[in-house]
Tab-separated table of C-alpha atoms and ligand atoms in Angstrom:
chain	number	residue	atom	x	y	z
A	56	MET	CA	20.884	39.221	47.575
A	57	GLU	CA	17.671	40.719	48.654
A	58	GLU	CA	16.468	39.702	52.061
A	59	VAL	CA	13.217	37.653	52.520
A	60	ALA	CA	10.466	39.061	54.823
A	61	ILE	CA	6.991	38.204	56.209
A	62	VAL	CA	4.849	40.886	57.413
A	63	LEU	CA	2.590	40.126	60.643
A	64	TYR	CA	-0.570	42.662	60.718
A	65	PRO	CA	-2.117	41.923	64.046
A	66	SER	CA	-5.457	43.517	65.518
A	67	PRO	CA	-4.773	45.972	68.402
A	68	PRO	CA	-6.096	44.097	71.304
A	69	ILE	CA	-3.278	42.526	73.448
A	70	GLY	CA	-4.994	38.965	73.366
A	71	HIS	CA	-4.690	38.976	69.594
A	72	LEU	CA	-1.123	40.999	69.353
A	73	VAL	CA	0.516	38.290	71.623
A	74	SER	CA	-0.604	35.338	69.444
A	75	MET	CA	0.703	36.943	66.284
A	76	VAL	CA	4.178	37.708	68.250
A	77	GLU	CA	4.185	34.077	69.405
A	78	LEU	CA	3.530	33.229	65.472
A	79	GLY	CA	6.487	35.425	64.699
A	80	LYS	CA	8.599	33.751	67.056
A	81	LEU	CA	7.737	30.579	65.995
A	82	ILE	CA	8.825	31.301	62.101
A	83	LEU	CA	11.944	32.608	63.334
A	84	THR	CA	12.647	29.327	65.361
A	85	HIS	CA	12.283	27.435	62.121
A	86	HIS	CA	13.498	29.656	59.499
A	87	PRO	CA	16.078	31.892	61.231
A	88	SER	CA	17.103	33.889	57.887
A	89	LEU	CA	13.254	35.224	57.383
A	90	ARG	CA	12.743	38.773	58.726
A	91	ILE	CA	9.379	39.240	60.515
A	92	HIS	CA	8.010	42.788	60.406
A	93	ILE	CA	4.897	43.169	62.571
A	94	LEU	CA	2.722	46.365	61.890
A	95	ILE	CA	1.408	47.950	65.354
A	96	THR	CA	-1.999	49.949	64.717
A	97	THR	CA	-2.243	52.921	66.970
A	98	PRO	CA	-5.974	53.625	67.801
A	99	PRO	CA	-7.034	56.959	69.064
A	100	TYR	CA	-7.802	55.773	72.669
A	101	ARG	CA	-5.307	54.542	75.145
A	102	ALA	CA	-5.319	50.741	74.525
A	103	ASP	CA	-4.385	48.081	77.215
A	104	ASP	CA	-0.940	48.285	78.031
A	105	THR	CA	0.622	46.725	74.569
A	106	ALA	CA	3.639	49.484	74.644
A	107	SER	CA	5.464	47.772	77.615
A	108	TYR	CA	4.832	44.330	76.148
A	109	ILE	CA	5.978	45.249	72.551
A	110	THR	CA	9.336	47.160	74.399
A	111	SER	CA	9.987	43.972	76.226
A	112	VAL	CA	9.596	41.789	72.912
A	113	SER	CA	11.647	44.022	70.819
A	114	ALA	CA	14.463	44.063	73.486
A	115	THR	CA	14.697	40.293	73.544
A	116	ILE	CA	14.262	39.344	70.013
A	117	PRO	CA	15.630	42.033	67.774
A	118	SER	CA	14.764	39.891	64.615
A	119	LEU	CA	11.160	40.892	65.327
A	120	ILE	CA	10.652	44.407	63.637
A	121	PHE	CA	7.849	46.400	64.661
A	122	HIS	CA	6.645	49.308	62.564
A	123	HIS	CA	4.144	51.742	64.543
A	124	LEU	CA	1.895	52.987	62.139
A	125	PRO	CA	0.341	56.800	62.708
A	126	THR	CA	-2.314	57.125	65.022
A	127	ILE	CA	-5.807	56.817	63.653
A	128	SER	CA	-7.935	59.605	64.041
A	129	LEU	CA	-11.931	58.666	64.093
A	130	PRO	CA	-14.623	60.992	63.081
A	131	PRO	CA	-16.703	61.913	66.529
A	132	SER	CA	-19.789	59.892	65.237
A	133	LEU	CA	-17.628	56.544	65.552
A	134	ALA	CA	-15.469	57.540	68.559
A	135	SER	CA	-18.687	57.019	70.570
A	136	SER	CA	-19.625	53.653	69.396
A	137	PRO	CA	-20.919	51.603	72.044
A	138	ASN	CA	-19.239	48.323	70.808
A	139	HIS	CA	-15.550	47.635	70.879
A	140	GLU	CA	-15.636	45.395	67.844
A	141	THR	CA	-16.949	48.274	65.854
A	142	LEU	CA	-14.611	50.278	67.013
A	143	THR	CA	-11.729	47.889	66.269
A	144	PHE	CA	-13.236	47.469	62.472
A	145	GLU	CA	-13.297	51.285	61.774
A	146	VAL	CA	-9.860	51.860	63.278
A	147	LEU	CA	-8.471	49.174	61.195
A	148	LEU	CA	-10.529	50.285	57.959
A	149	LEU	CA	-8.885	53.783	58.543
A	150	ASN	CA	-5.679	52.006	58.939
A	151	ASN	CA	-5.594	50.815	55.431
A	152	PRO	CA	-3.436	53.557	53.740
A	153	TYR	CA	-0.840	53.271	56.588
A	154	VAL	CA	-0.608	49.650	55.906
A	155	HIS	CA	-0.087	50.580	52.149
A	156	GLN	CA	2.694	52.661	53.016
A	157	ALA	CA	4.300	50.542	55.235
A	158	LEU	CA	4.084	47.615	52.931
A	159	LEU	CA	5.789	49.664	50.181
A	160	SER	CA	8.279	51.039	52.430
A	161	ILE	CA	9.376	47.359	53.499
A	162	SER	CA	9.289	46.134	50.033
A	163	HIS	CA	11.997	48.935	49.097
A	164	ASN	CA	14.293	46.645	51.181
A	165	PHE	CA	12.819	43.146	51.394
A	166	SER	CA	11.063	40.460	49.074
A	167	ILE	CA	7.773	40.309	50.975
A	168	LYS	CA	6.835	36.686	50.736
A	169	ALA	CA	3.536	36.669	52.751
A	170	PHE	CA	1.380	39.233	54.394
A	171	VAL	CA	-0.515	37.460	57.470
A	172	MET	CA	-3.591	39.214	58.849
A	173	ASP	CA	-5.678	38.653	62.048
A	174	PHE	CA	-9.496	38.072	60.969
A	175	PHE	CA	-10.215	41.728	62.164
A	176	CYS	CA	-7.616	43.169	59.888
A	177	ALA	CA	-9.217	41.190	56.661
A	178	LEU	CA	-10.118	44.739	55.016
A	179	GLY	CA	-6.240	44.980	54.554
A	180	LEU	CA	-6.385	41.892	52.314
A	181	SER	CA	-6.990	44.343	49.261
A	182	VAL	CA	-4.118	46.114	50.087
A	183	ALA	CA	-1.878	43.413	49.777
A	184	THR	CA	-3.284	41.914	46.775
A	185	ASP	CA	-2.918	45.465	44.971
A	186	LEU	CA	0.914	45.076	45.392
A	187	SER	CA	0.876	41.381	44.586
A	188	ILE	CA	1.677	40.199	48.065
A	189	PRO	CA	0.254	36.886	48.941
A	190	SER	CA	-2.109	37.256	51.759
A	191	TYR	CA	-2.845	34.773	54.656
A	192	PHE	CA	-5.104	34.769	57.722
A	193	PHE	CA	-3.975	34.012	61.141
A	194	TYR	CA	-6.804	32.813	62.963
A	195	THR	CA	-6.337	33.412	66.547
A	196	SER	CA	-9.338	31.557	68.054
A	197	GLY	CA	-10.035	27.691	67.173
A	198	ALA	CA	-11.274	25.747	64.278
A	199	ALA	CA	-14.899	25.430	65.334
A	200	THR	CA	-15.276	29.331	65.495
A	201	LEU	CA	-13.541	29.738	62.233
A	202	ALA	CA	-16.006	26.816	60.522
A	203	GLY	CA	-18.865	29.144	61.783
A	204	PHE	CA	-17.257	32.406	60.402
A	205	LEU	CA	-16.627	30.817	56.887
A	206	TYR	CA	-20.295	29.468	56.922
A	207	PHE	CA	-21.651	33.114	58.403
A	208	PRO	CA	-22.668	34.588	54.789
A	209	THR	CA	-24.784	31.006	54.559
A	210	THR	CA	-26.014	31.573	58.017
A	211	HIS	CA	-27.228	35.041	56.899
A	212	ASN	CA	-28.598	34.074	53.578
A	213	ASN	CA	-30.837	31.413	55.258
A	214	THR	CA	-32.748	33.931	57.308
A	215	ASP	CA	-33.731	37.534	57.635
A	216	LYS	CA	-34.135	37.619	61.369
A	217	SER	CA	-31.474	38.391	63.879
A	218	LEU	CA	-29.615	35.703	65.176
A	219	LYS	CA	-30.709	36.851	68.790
A	220	ASP	CA	-34.381	36.571	68.098
A	221	LEU	CA	-34.231	33.181	65.910
A	222	ASN	CA	-34.171	30.836	68.854
A	223	THR	CA	-33.149	27.842	67.024
A	224	LEU	CA	-29.919	25.972	66.767
A	225	ILE	CA	-27.504	26.819	63.906
A	226	ASN	CA	-26.092	23.520	61.857
A	227	ILE	CA	-22.467	24.245	61.058
A	228	PRO	CA	-20.435	21.619	59.348
A	229	GLY	CA	-18.098	19.755	61.838
A	230	VAL	CA	-19.274	21.917	64.858
A	231	PRO	CA	-22.073	20.599	67.245
A	232	PRO	CA	-25.295	22.736	66.896
A	233	ILE	CA	-25.092	26.100	68.323
A	234	PRO	CA	-27.817	27.836	69.920
A	235	SER	CA	-28.505	30.917	68.023
A	236	SER	CA	-28.088	33.177	70.867
A	237	ASP	CA	-24.562	31.572	71.418
A	238	MET	CA	-23.238	32.734	67.839
A	239	PRO	CA	-20.194	35.273	68.843
A	240	LYS	CA	-21.943	38.252	70.117
A	241	PRO	CA	-21.262	41.041	67.557
A	242	ILE	CA	-23.306	39.115	65.052
A	243	LEU	CA	-26.230	38.535	66.957
A	244	GLU	CA	-27.850	41.856	65.965
A	245	ARG	CA	-28.311	42.125	62.264
A	246	ASN	CA	-28.725	45.813	62.441
A	247	ASP	CA	-25.551	46.525	64.130
A	248	LYS	CA	-22.452	47.963	62.352
A	249	ALA	CA	-20.347	45.158	63.828
A	250	TYR	CA	-22.672	42.446	61.709
A	251	GLU	CA	-21.820	44.191	58.787
A	252	HIS	CA	-18.102	44.174	59.359
A	253	PHE	CA	-17.890	40.701	60.519
A	254	LEU	CA	-19.964	39.328	57.455
A	255	GLU	CA	-17.841	41.550	55.070
A	256	ASN	CA	-14.797	40.168	56.809
A	257	SER	CA	-15.989	36.482	56.991
A	258	LYS	CA	-16.208	36.942	52.914
A	259	GLN	CA	-12.711	37.935	52.747
A	260	PHE	CA	-11.461	34.258	54.120
A	261	PRO	CA	-11.786	32.432	50.665
A	262	LYS	CA	-9.704	35.411	48.959
A	263	SER	CA	-6.656	34.594	50.606
A	264	ALA	CA	-3.674	32.248	49.971
A	265	GLY	CA	-4.284	30.170	53.223
A	266	ILE	CA	-5.534	29.904	56.644
A	267	ILE	CA	-3.488	29.479	59.646
A	268	ILE	CA	-5.359	28.446	62.664
A	269	ASN	CA	-3.949	28.097	66.301
A	270	THR	CA	-5.311	24.880	67.026
A	271	PHE	CA	-4.218	21.362	66.537
A	272	GLU	CA	-5.771	18.492	64.564
A	273	SER	CA	-6.324	15.974	67.297
A	274	LEU	CA	-8.020	18.924	69.488
A	275	GLU	CA	-10.509	20.104	66.698
A	276	PRO	CA	-10.443	17.184	64.179
A	277	ARG	CA	-14.274	17.288	62.941
A	278	ALA	CA	-14.098	21.118	62.423
A	279	LEU	CA	-10.911	21.062	60.361
A	280	LYS	CA	-11.890	18.216	58.278
A	281	ALA	CA	-15.170	20.085	57.404
A	282	ILE	CA	-13.211	23.315	56.738
A	283	SER	CA	-10.523	21.195	54.215
A	284	ASP	CA	-13.359	19.452	52.678
A	285	GLY	CA	-14.895	22.494	51.559
A	286	LEU	CA	-18.151	22.064	53.593
A	287	CYS	CA	-18.150	25.514	55.219
A	288	LEU	CA	-18.303	27.393	51.947
A	289	PRO	CA	-20.978	27.446	49.159
A	290	GLU	CA	-19.944	24.676	46.480
A	291	ASP	CA	-18.402	27.323	44.117
A	292	VAL	CA	-16.309	28.845	46.559
A	293	PRO	CA	-12.961	26.853	46.921
A	294	THR	CA	-11.819	26.928	50.570
A	295	PRO	CA	-7.637	28.177	50.763
A	296	PRO	CA	-5.358	25.711	52.264
A	297	ILE	CA	-5.693	25.245	56.184
A	298	TYR	CA	-2.605	25.354	58.299
A	299	PRO	CA	-3.606	24.454	62.196
A	300	ILE	CA	-0.011	25.097	63.714
A	301	GLY	CA	-0.835	25.345	67.110
A	302	PRO	CA	-0.847	25.337	69.938
A	303	LEU	CA	0.729	28.629	70.244
A	304	ILE	CA	0.981	29.909	73.758
A	305	VAL	CA	2.958	32.700	75.640
A	306	SER	CA	5.702	31.436	77.618
A	307	HIS	CA	6.397	34.517	79.746
A	308	GLY	CA	5.169	35.488	83.048
A	309	GLY	CA	3.801	38.570	84.359
A	310	GLY	CA	5.832	41.130	86.246
A	311	GLY	CA	5.820	41.788	90.232
A	312	ARG	CA	2.665	39.865	90.945
A	313	GLU	CA	4.426	36.745	89.777
A	314	VAL	CA	6.269	36.439	93.001
A	315	GLU	CA	3.363	37.065	95.193
A	316	CYS	CA	1.188	34.675	94.065
A	317	LEU	CA	3.340	31.746	92.928
A	318	LYS	CA	4.971	32.313	96.243
A	319	TRP	CA	1.197	31.563	97.791
A	320	LEU	CA	0.707	28.551	95.438
A	321	ASP	CA	4.012	27.057	96.389
A	322	SER	CA	2.297	26.535	100.007
A	323	GLN	CA	-1.131	25.070	98.785
A	324	PRO	CA	-1.159	21.488	98.022
A	325	SER	CA	-0.993	19.725	94.922
A	326	GLY	CA	-3.801	19.910	92.291
A	327	SER	CA	-5.932	21.656	95.168
A	328	VAL	CA	-6.440	25.422	93.889
A	329	VAL	CA	-9.099	26.405	91.399
A	330	PHE	CA	-7.813	29.628	89.521
A	331	LEU	CA	-10.588	32.555	88.097
A	332	CYS	CA	-9.442	34.784	85.708
A	333	PHE	CA	-11.363	36.040	82.852
A	334	GLY	CA	-8.949	37.339	80.016
A	335	SER	CA	-7.643	40.418	79.270
A	336	LEU	CA	-10.560	42.526	78.873
A	337	GLY	CA	-13.363	40.798	81.251
A	338	LEU	CA	-15.044	42.967	83.673
A	339	PHE	CA	-17.846	41.886	86.212
A	340	SER	CA	-20.249	44.038	88.146
A	341	LYS	CA	-19.921	45.001	91.822
A	342	GLU	CA	-23.111	42.425	92.219
A	343	GLN	CA	-21.543	39.610	90.076
A	344	LEU	CA	-18.206	39.865	92.034
A	345	LYS	CA	-20.021	39.766	95.407
A	346	GLU	CA	-21.726	36.577	94.166
A	347	ILE	CA	-18.336	35.122	92.942
A	348	ALA	CA	-17.341	35.791	96.539
A	349	MET	CA	-20.016	34.014	98.524
A	350	GLY	CA	-19.716	31.184	95.848
A	351	LEU	CA	-16.106	30.485	96.395
A	352	GLU	CA	-16.564	30.969	100.140
A	353	ASN	CA	-19.496	28.284	100.282
A	354	SER	CA	-17.759	25.914	97.874
A	355	GLY	CA	-14.865	25.424	100.746
A	356	GLN	CA	-12.470	25.053	97.877
A	357	ARG	CA	-8.963	26.506	97.910
A	358	PHE	CA	-8.852	29.432	95.168
A	359	LEU	CA	-7.000	31.913	93.568
A	360	TRP	CA	-8.864	34.770	91.802
A	361	VAL	CA	-8.108	37.573	89.878
A	362	VAL	CA	-10.237	40.560	90.469
A	363	ARG	CA	-10.754	43.964	88.193
A	364	ASN	CA	-12.807	46.938	88.808
A	365	PRO	CA	-16.335	46.721	87.681
A	366	PRO	CA	-16.894	48.897	84.330
A	367	ALA	CA	-18.479	52.175	84.782
A	368	GLN	CA	-22.239	50.999	83.780
A	369	ASN	CA	-21.983	48.126	86.284
A	370	GLN	CA	-22.775	45.559	84.015
A	371	ILE	CA	-20.659	42.898	82.319
A	372	GLY	CA	-18.143	44.726	80.395
A	373	VAL	CA	-14.997	44.868	78.378
A	374	ALA	CA	-11.648	46.619	79.332
A	375	ILE	CA	-10.575	48.481	76.414
A	376	THR	CA	-8.307	51.108	78.221
A	377	GLU	CA	-5.967	50.345	80.874
A	378	GLN	CA	-7.448	49.156	84.290
A	379	SER	CA	-6.673	50.866	87.771
A	380	ASP	CA	-6.357	48.180	90.651
A	381	PRO	CA	-9.566	47.652	92.684
A	382	GLU	CA	-10.201	48.287	96.279
A	383	LEU	CA	-10.659	44.948	97.259
A	384	LYS	CA	-12.228	45.344	100.840
A	385	SER	CA	-15.059	47.668	99.515
A	386	LEU	CA	-15.463	45.471	96.585
A	387	LEU	CA	-15.931	42.266	97.972
A	388	SER	CA	-18.505	41.037	100.611
A	389	ASP	CA	-17.824	42.314	104.148
A	390	GLY	CA	-15.205	40.393	105.764
A	391	PHE	CA	-14.509	37.894	102.725
A	392	LEU	CA	-10.893	38.306	102.676
A	393	ASP	CA	-10.178	37.824	106.251
A	394	ARG	CA	-12.620	34.671	106.216
A	395	THR	CA	-11.159	33.057	103.381
A	396	LYS	CA	-7.232	34.228	103.883
A	397	ASP	CA	-6.265	30.650	104.835
A	398	ARG	CA	-7.491	28.948	101.774
A	399	GLY	CA	-7.693	31.880	99.120
A	400	LEU	CA	-5.616	34.703	97.684
A	401	VAL	CA	-7.500	37.672	95.433
A	402	VAL	CA	-5.002	39.280	92.968
A	403	LYS	CA	-5.638	42.647	91.716
A	404	THR	CA	-6.015	43.048	87.985
A	405	TRP	CA	-3.598	40.784	86.485
A	406	ALA	CA	-2.011	37.405	87.203
A	407	PRO	CA	0.776	35.294	85.383
A	408	GLN	CA	-1.688	33.009	83.954
A	409	VAL	CA	0.678	30.837	82.386
A	410	ALA	CA	2.778	30.153	85.234
A	411	VAL	CA	-0.045	30.004	87.287
A	412	LEU	CA	-1.914	27.346	85.099
A	413	ASN	CA	1.446	25.305	85.063
A	414	HIS	CA	1.802	25.435	89.010
A	415	ASP	CA	1.621	22.126	90.508
A	416	SER	CA	-1.010	23.392	93.119
A	417	VAL	CA	-3.515	24.614	90.773
A	418	GLY	CA	-6.382	21.555	89.571
A	419	GLY	CA	-8.994	23.846	88.084
A	420	PHE	CA	-9.607	27.065	85.993
A	421	VAL	CA	-12.897	29.019	85.758
A	422	SER	CA	-12.330	30.910	82.304
A	423	HIS	CA	-14.108	32.998	80.118
A	424	CYS	CA	-13.341	30.746	77.145
A	425	GLY	CA	-10.922	33.164	75.345
A	426	TRP	CA	-9.183	31.046	72.882
A	427	ASN	CA	-5.610	31.804	74.319
A	428	SER	CA	-6.837	30.785	77.853
A	429	VAL	CA	-8.290	27.575	76.689
A	430	LEU	CA	-4.837	26.518	75.023
A	431	GLU	CA	-2.990	27.542	77.740
A	432	SER	CA	-5.051	25.621	80.002
A	433	VAL	CA	-5.011	22.596	77.878
A	434	CYS	CA	-1.006	22.655	77.356
A	435	ALA	CA	-1.135	22.654	81.343
A	436	GLY	CA	-3.418	19.762	81.688
A	437	VAL	CA	-6.014	21.697	83.868
A	438	PRO	CA	-9.623	21.010	83.154
A	439	MET	CA	-12.106	24.196	83.402
A	440	VAL	CA	-15.372	25.568	83.955
A	441	ALA	CA	-16.582	27.686	80.945
A	442	TRP	CA	-18.092	31.077	82.118
A	443	PRO	CA	-18.217	33.200	78.782
A	444	LEU	CA	-18.225	36.749	78.656
A	445	TYR	CA	-18.310	38.312	75.098
A	446	ALA	CA	-16.787	37.914	71.565
A	447	GLU	CA	-17.114	34.239	70.379
A	448	GLN	CA	-16.647	32.758	74.078
A	449	ARG	CA	-20.076	31.287	74.283
A	450	PHE	CA	-19.766	29.387	71.303
A	451	ASN	CA	-16.535	28.093	72.614
A	452	ARG	CA	-18.265	26.979	75.497
A	453	VAL	CA	-20.572	24.730	73.568
A	454	VAL	CA	-17.412	23.184	71.846
A	455	LEU	CA	-15.439	22.725	75.076
A	456	VAL	CA	-18.370	21.090	76.908
A	457	GLU	CA	-20.020	19.074	74.173
A	458	GLU	CA	-17.437	18.303	71.494
A	459	ILE	CA	-13.975	18.294	72.979
A	460	LYS	CA	-15.212	17.766	76.793
A	461	ILE	CA	-12.628	19.380	78.692
A	462	ALA	CA	-15.208	21.896	80.633
A	463	LEU	CA	-18.266	22.253	82.669
A	464	PRO	CA	-20.508	24.910	81.921
A	465	MET	CA	-21.257	27.886	83.925
A	466	ASN	CA	-24.820	28.487	83.516
A	467	GLU	CA	-26.287	32.181	83.899
A	468	SER	CA	-29.605	33.358	84.199
A	469	GLU	CA	-31.117	35.012	80.789
A	470	ASP	CA	-29.739	38.510	81.981
A	471	GLY	CA	-26.226	36.903	82.083
A	472	PHE	CA	-25.975	36.602	85.755
A	473	VAL	CA	-24.455	33.840	87.525
A	474	SER	CA	-25.708	33.033	91.240
A	475	ALA	CA	-23.365	32.398	93.863
A	476	ALA	CA	-25.049	28.734	94.414
A	477	GLU	CA	-24.341	28.047	90.727
A	478	VAL	CA	-20.583	29.344	91.293
A	479	GLU	CA	-20.134	27.223	94.319
A	480	LYS	CA	-21.911	24.023	92.738
A	481	ARG	CA	-19.369	24.143	89.487
A	482	VAL	CA	-16.275	24.679	91.565
A	483	ILE	CA	-17.168	21.914	93.754
A	484	GLU	CA	-17.965	19.794	90.545
A	485	LEU	CA	-14.678	20.548	88.989
A	486	MET	CA	-12.516	20.036	91.969
A	487	ASP	CA	-14.092	17.194	93.837
A	488	SER	CA	-16.439	15.015	91.699
A	489	SER	CA	-16.424	12.118	89.218
A	490	GLU	CA	-17.358	14.419	86.322
A	491	GLY	CA	-14.625	16.750	87.098
A	492	GLU	CA	-12.079	13.748	87.478
A	493	SER	CA	-13.307	12.817	84.007
A	494	ILE	CA	-12.757	15.772	82.395
A	495	ARG	CA	-9.643	16.182	84.158
A	496	LYS	CA	-8.472	12.756	82.575
A	497	ARG	CA	-9.505	14.204	78.953
A	498	THR	CA	-7.600	17.624	79.360
A	499	LYS	CA	-4.267	15.509	80.535
A	500	ALA	CA	-4.507	13.459	77.431
A	501	PHE	CA	-4.922	16.585	75.181
A	502	GLN	CA	-2.029	17.812	76.793
A	503	ASN	CA	0.023	15.046	75.798
A	504	GLU	CA	-1.523	15.534	72.298
A	505	ALA	CA	-0.675	19.189	72.247
A	506	HIS	CA	3.135	18.470	72.758
A	507	ALA	CA	3.050	15.550	70.351
A	508	ALA	CA	1.433	17.800	67.971
A	509	LEU	CA	4.229	20.344	68.009
A	510	ASP	CA	7.241	17.708	67.860
A	511	GLU	CA	8.917	16.693	64.902
A	512	GLY	CA	6.601	14.683	62.983
A	513	GLY	CA	3.686	16.002	64.650
A	514	SER	CA	0.811	17.470	62.732
A	515	SER	CA	1.216	20.978	63.504
A	516	ARG	CA	5.051	20.622	62.678
A	517	VAL	CA	4.251	19.272	59.477
A	518	ALA	CA	1.741	22.220	58.780
A	519	LEU	CA	4.292	24.843	59.565
A	520	THR	CA	6.972	23.290	57.620
A	521	GLU	CA	4.503	23.025	54.647
A	522	LEU	CA	3.939	26.666	54.977
A	523	LEU	CA	7.608	27.737	55.215
A	524	GLU	CA	8.495	25.793	52.649
A	525	LEU	CA	6.050	27.436	50.337
A	526	TRP	CA	7.252	30.821	51.361
A	527	SER	CA	10.833	29.630	50.886
A	528	GLN	CA	9.818	29.146	47.079
A	529	THR	CA	7.478	31.495	45.866
A	530	GLY	CA	8.596	34.332	43.757
B	256	UPG	O1	-4.812	38.075	84.587
B	256	UPG	C1	-4.429	37.879	83.416
B	256	UPG	C2	-5.213	37.802	82.336
B	256	UPG	C3	-5.004	37.270	81.249
B	256	UPG	N1	-3.681	36.921	80.895
B	256	UPG	C4	-3.299	36.494	79.502
B	256	UPG	O2	-3.854	37.156	78.638
B	256	UPG	C5	-4.338	36.401	77.430
B	256	UPG	C6	-5.941	36.367	77.376
B	256	UPG	O3	-6.242	36.089	75.989
B	256	UPG	P1	-7.317	35.160	75.789
B	256	UPG	O4	-7.631	34.017	76.819
B	256	UPG	O5	-7.561	34.503	74.230
B	256	UPG	O6	-8.882	36.212	76.086
B	256	UPG	P2	-8.944	37.693	75.450
B	256	UPG	O7	-7.765	38.715	75.839
B	256	UPG	O8	-10.292	37.999	75.879
B	256	UPG	O9	-8.798	37.438	73.909
B	256	UPG	C7	-9.481	37.709	72.913
B	256	UPG	O10	-8.905	36.944	71.680
B	256	UPG	C8	-9.163	35.557	72.091
B	256	UPG	C9	-8.224	35.227	70.693
B	256	UPG	O11	-8.722	35.545	69.389
B	256	UPG	C10	-10.457	35.396	71.620
B	256	UPG	O12	-10.960	33.859	71.958
B	256	UPG	C11	-11.446	36.173	72.615
B	256	UPG	O13	-12.759	35.811	72.696
B	256	UPG	C12	-10.970	37.505	72.732
B	256	UPG	O14	-11.629	37.965	73.781
B	256	UPG	C13	-3.515	34.870	77.861
B	256	UPG	O15	-2.536	34.818	76.996
B	256	UPG	C14	-3.960	34.986	79.247
B	256	UPG	O16	-2.624	34.139	79.730
B	256	UPG	C15	-3.072	36.881	81.841
B	256	UPG	O17	-1.735	36.554	82.178
B	256	UPG	N2	-3.090	37.402	83.026
């Protein structure tokens, strides 16, 4: 009998790839006879270190079958795109013929029950549809921002101004009012190429057979209900079924640095350390790094801080290429490392975040609000200070602070700069105040709810079972 397969199509950045791989593992845990094929896009630039990650996953889980698609060559006009989202969209658009070939080749030996795409890969939907393969989305951020993207074509039609110039609140069903300037960064500027791509991709959601979301019912009940009640799409456009199956988070650690920082944490008192880490891509200017150092020093709190080299143009940036380790002494204020050595540790470039958040000594997390980080923090029961940098992270901050109430806001000036005084104030508030205590209690309650959602009979397990039964039946 022909073997049955699911094909997963992640977007290249590691944050998205990791979530998709976790989805593959989850499917295998509950349906081991399915074969999971994962299409790996090869961008023309050197991407963050996905190669070693893929090698280690393949070695440990041979039932996850990786297909490396041929390298994309971008026309010179696009290769110099200022914006990493535009670059990703263009690469994925050029990838479509390779996706077509891969699906054809897999279907020679397997019966493909579902093609599951990342949001960025939405234009691959037509490729699968042409081959009569049912297409699903796996949305790697939360339900609130999904509501925002489903509603985006309506937001677009309601105005002819750029969101950055609107200076108003955007009312999205199921979501607290979002200041227009806090909408996802790439859609703030109407004339930007990324805006067009996001608009086009948002319009693909309703054409799919279903949307899988990395969230859970009790974390985002309002947004999930608004989506499934069809409130985020125009009346005449039906909403596909939604499957909140999260929280799906990584369980692995992070190489050699694990030992150093976990050992250091072992020597710190329970719940006393604030962890600062800004995702796989976040970069700060030299000035901002110095300001953070001053804020941490003045706060008197214990800290574990992951520091990367600033971007070339010395503003807030995004690392799409592999990072070299920073020279901490020259980067941070004079004597900072010495003065704080008894209560602080600075880690270069990367820390094993999941292990750190789950360490007993960690009591708070200053995060860029990337969705994986949010879920990892919830699963570890660690409250946050929300310091968004790029993508949909400012939107997430509003949701985390105002709706879910598990984070305090880090407030920046208009140009995005955060003062040492603000860092000091928020870190103290998080670690040592009644406000901090109140969000800590709520986060711990969500930690329990997260486990319950994944248990037998829990909301996420039920949604996953429904999906897997569907995939076992069709065709
Ligand atoms: O030093 C580090 C830095 C990161 N991580 C891990 O890397 C992942 C980072 O993921 P996430 O927090 O989601 O941030 P990004 O990498 O920035 O993720 C992108 O993808 C997310 C999911 O779609 C979006 O929510 C973000 O805005 C987008 O930037 C997490 O698993 C972290 O544990 C580490 O282990 N160590």
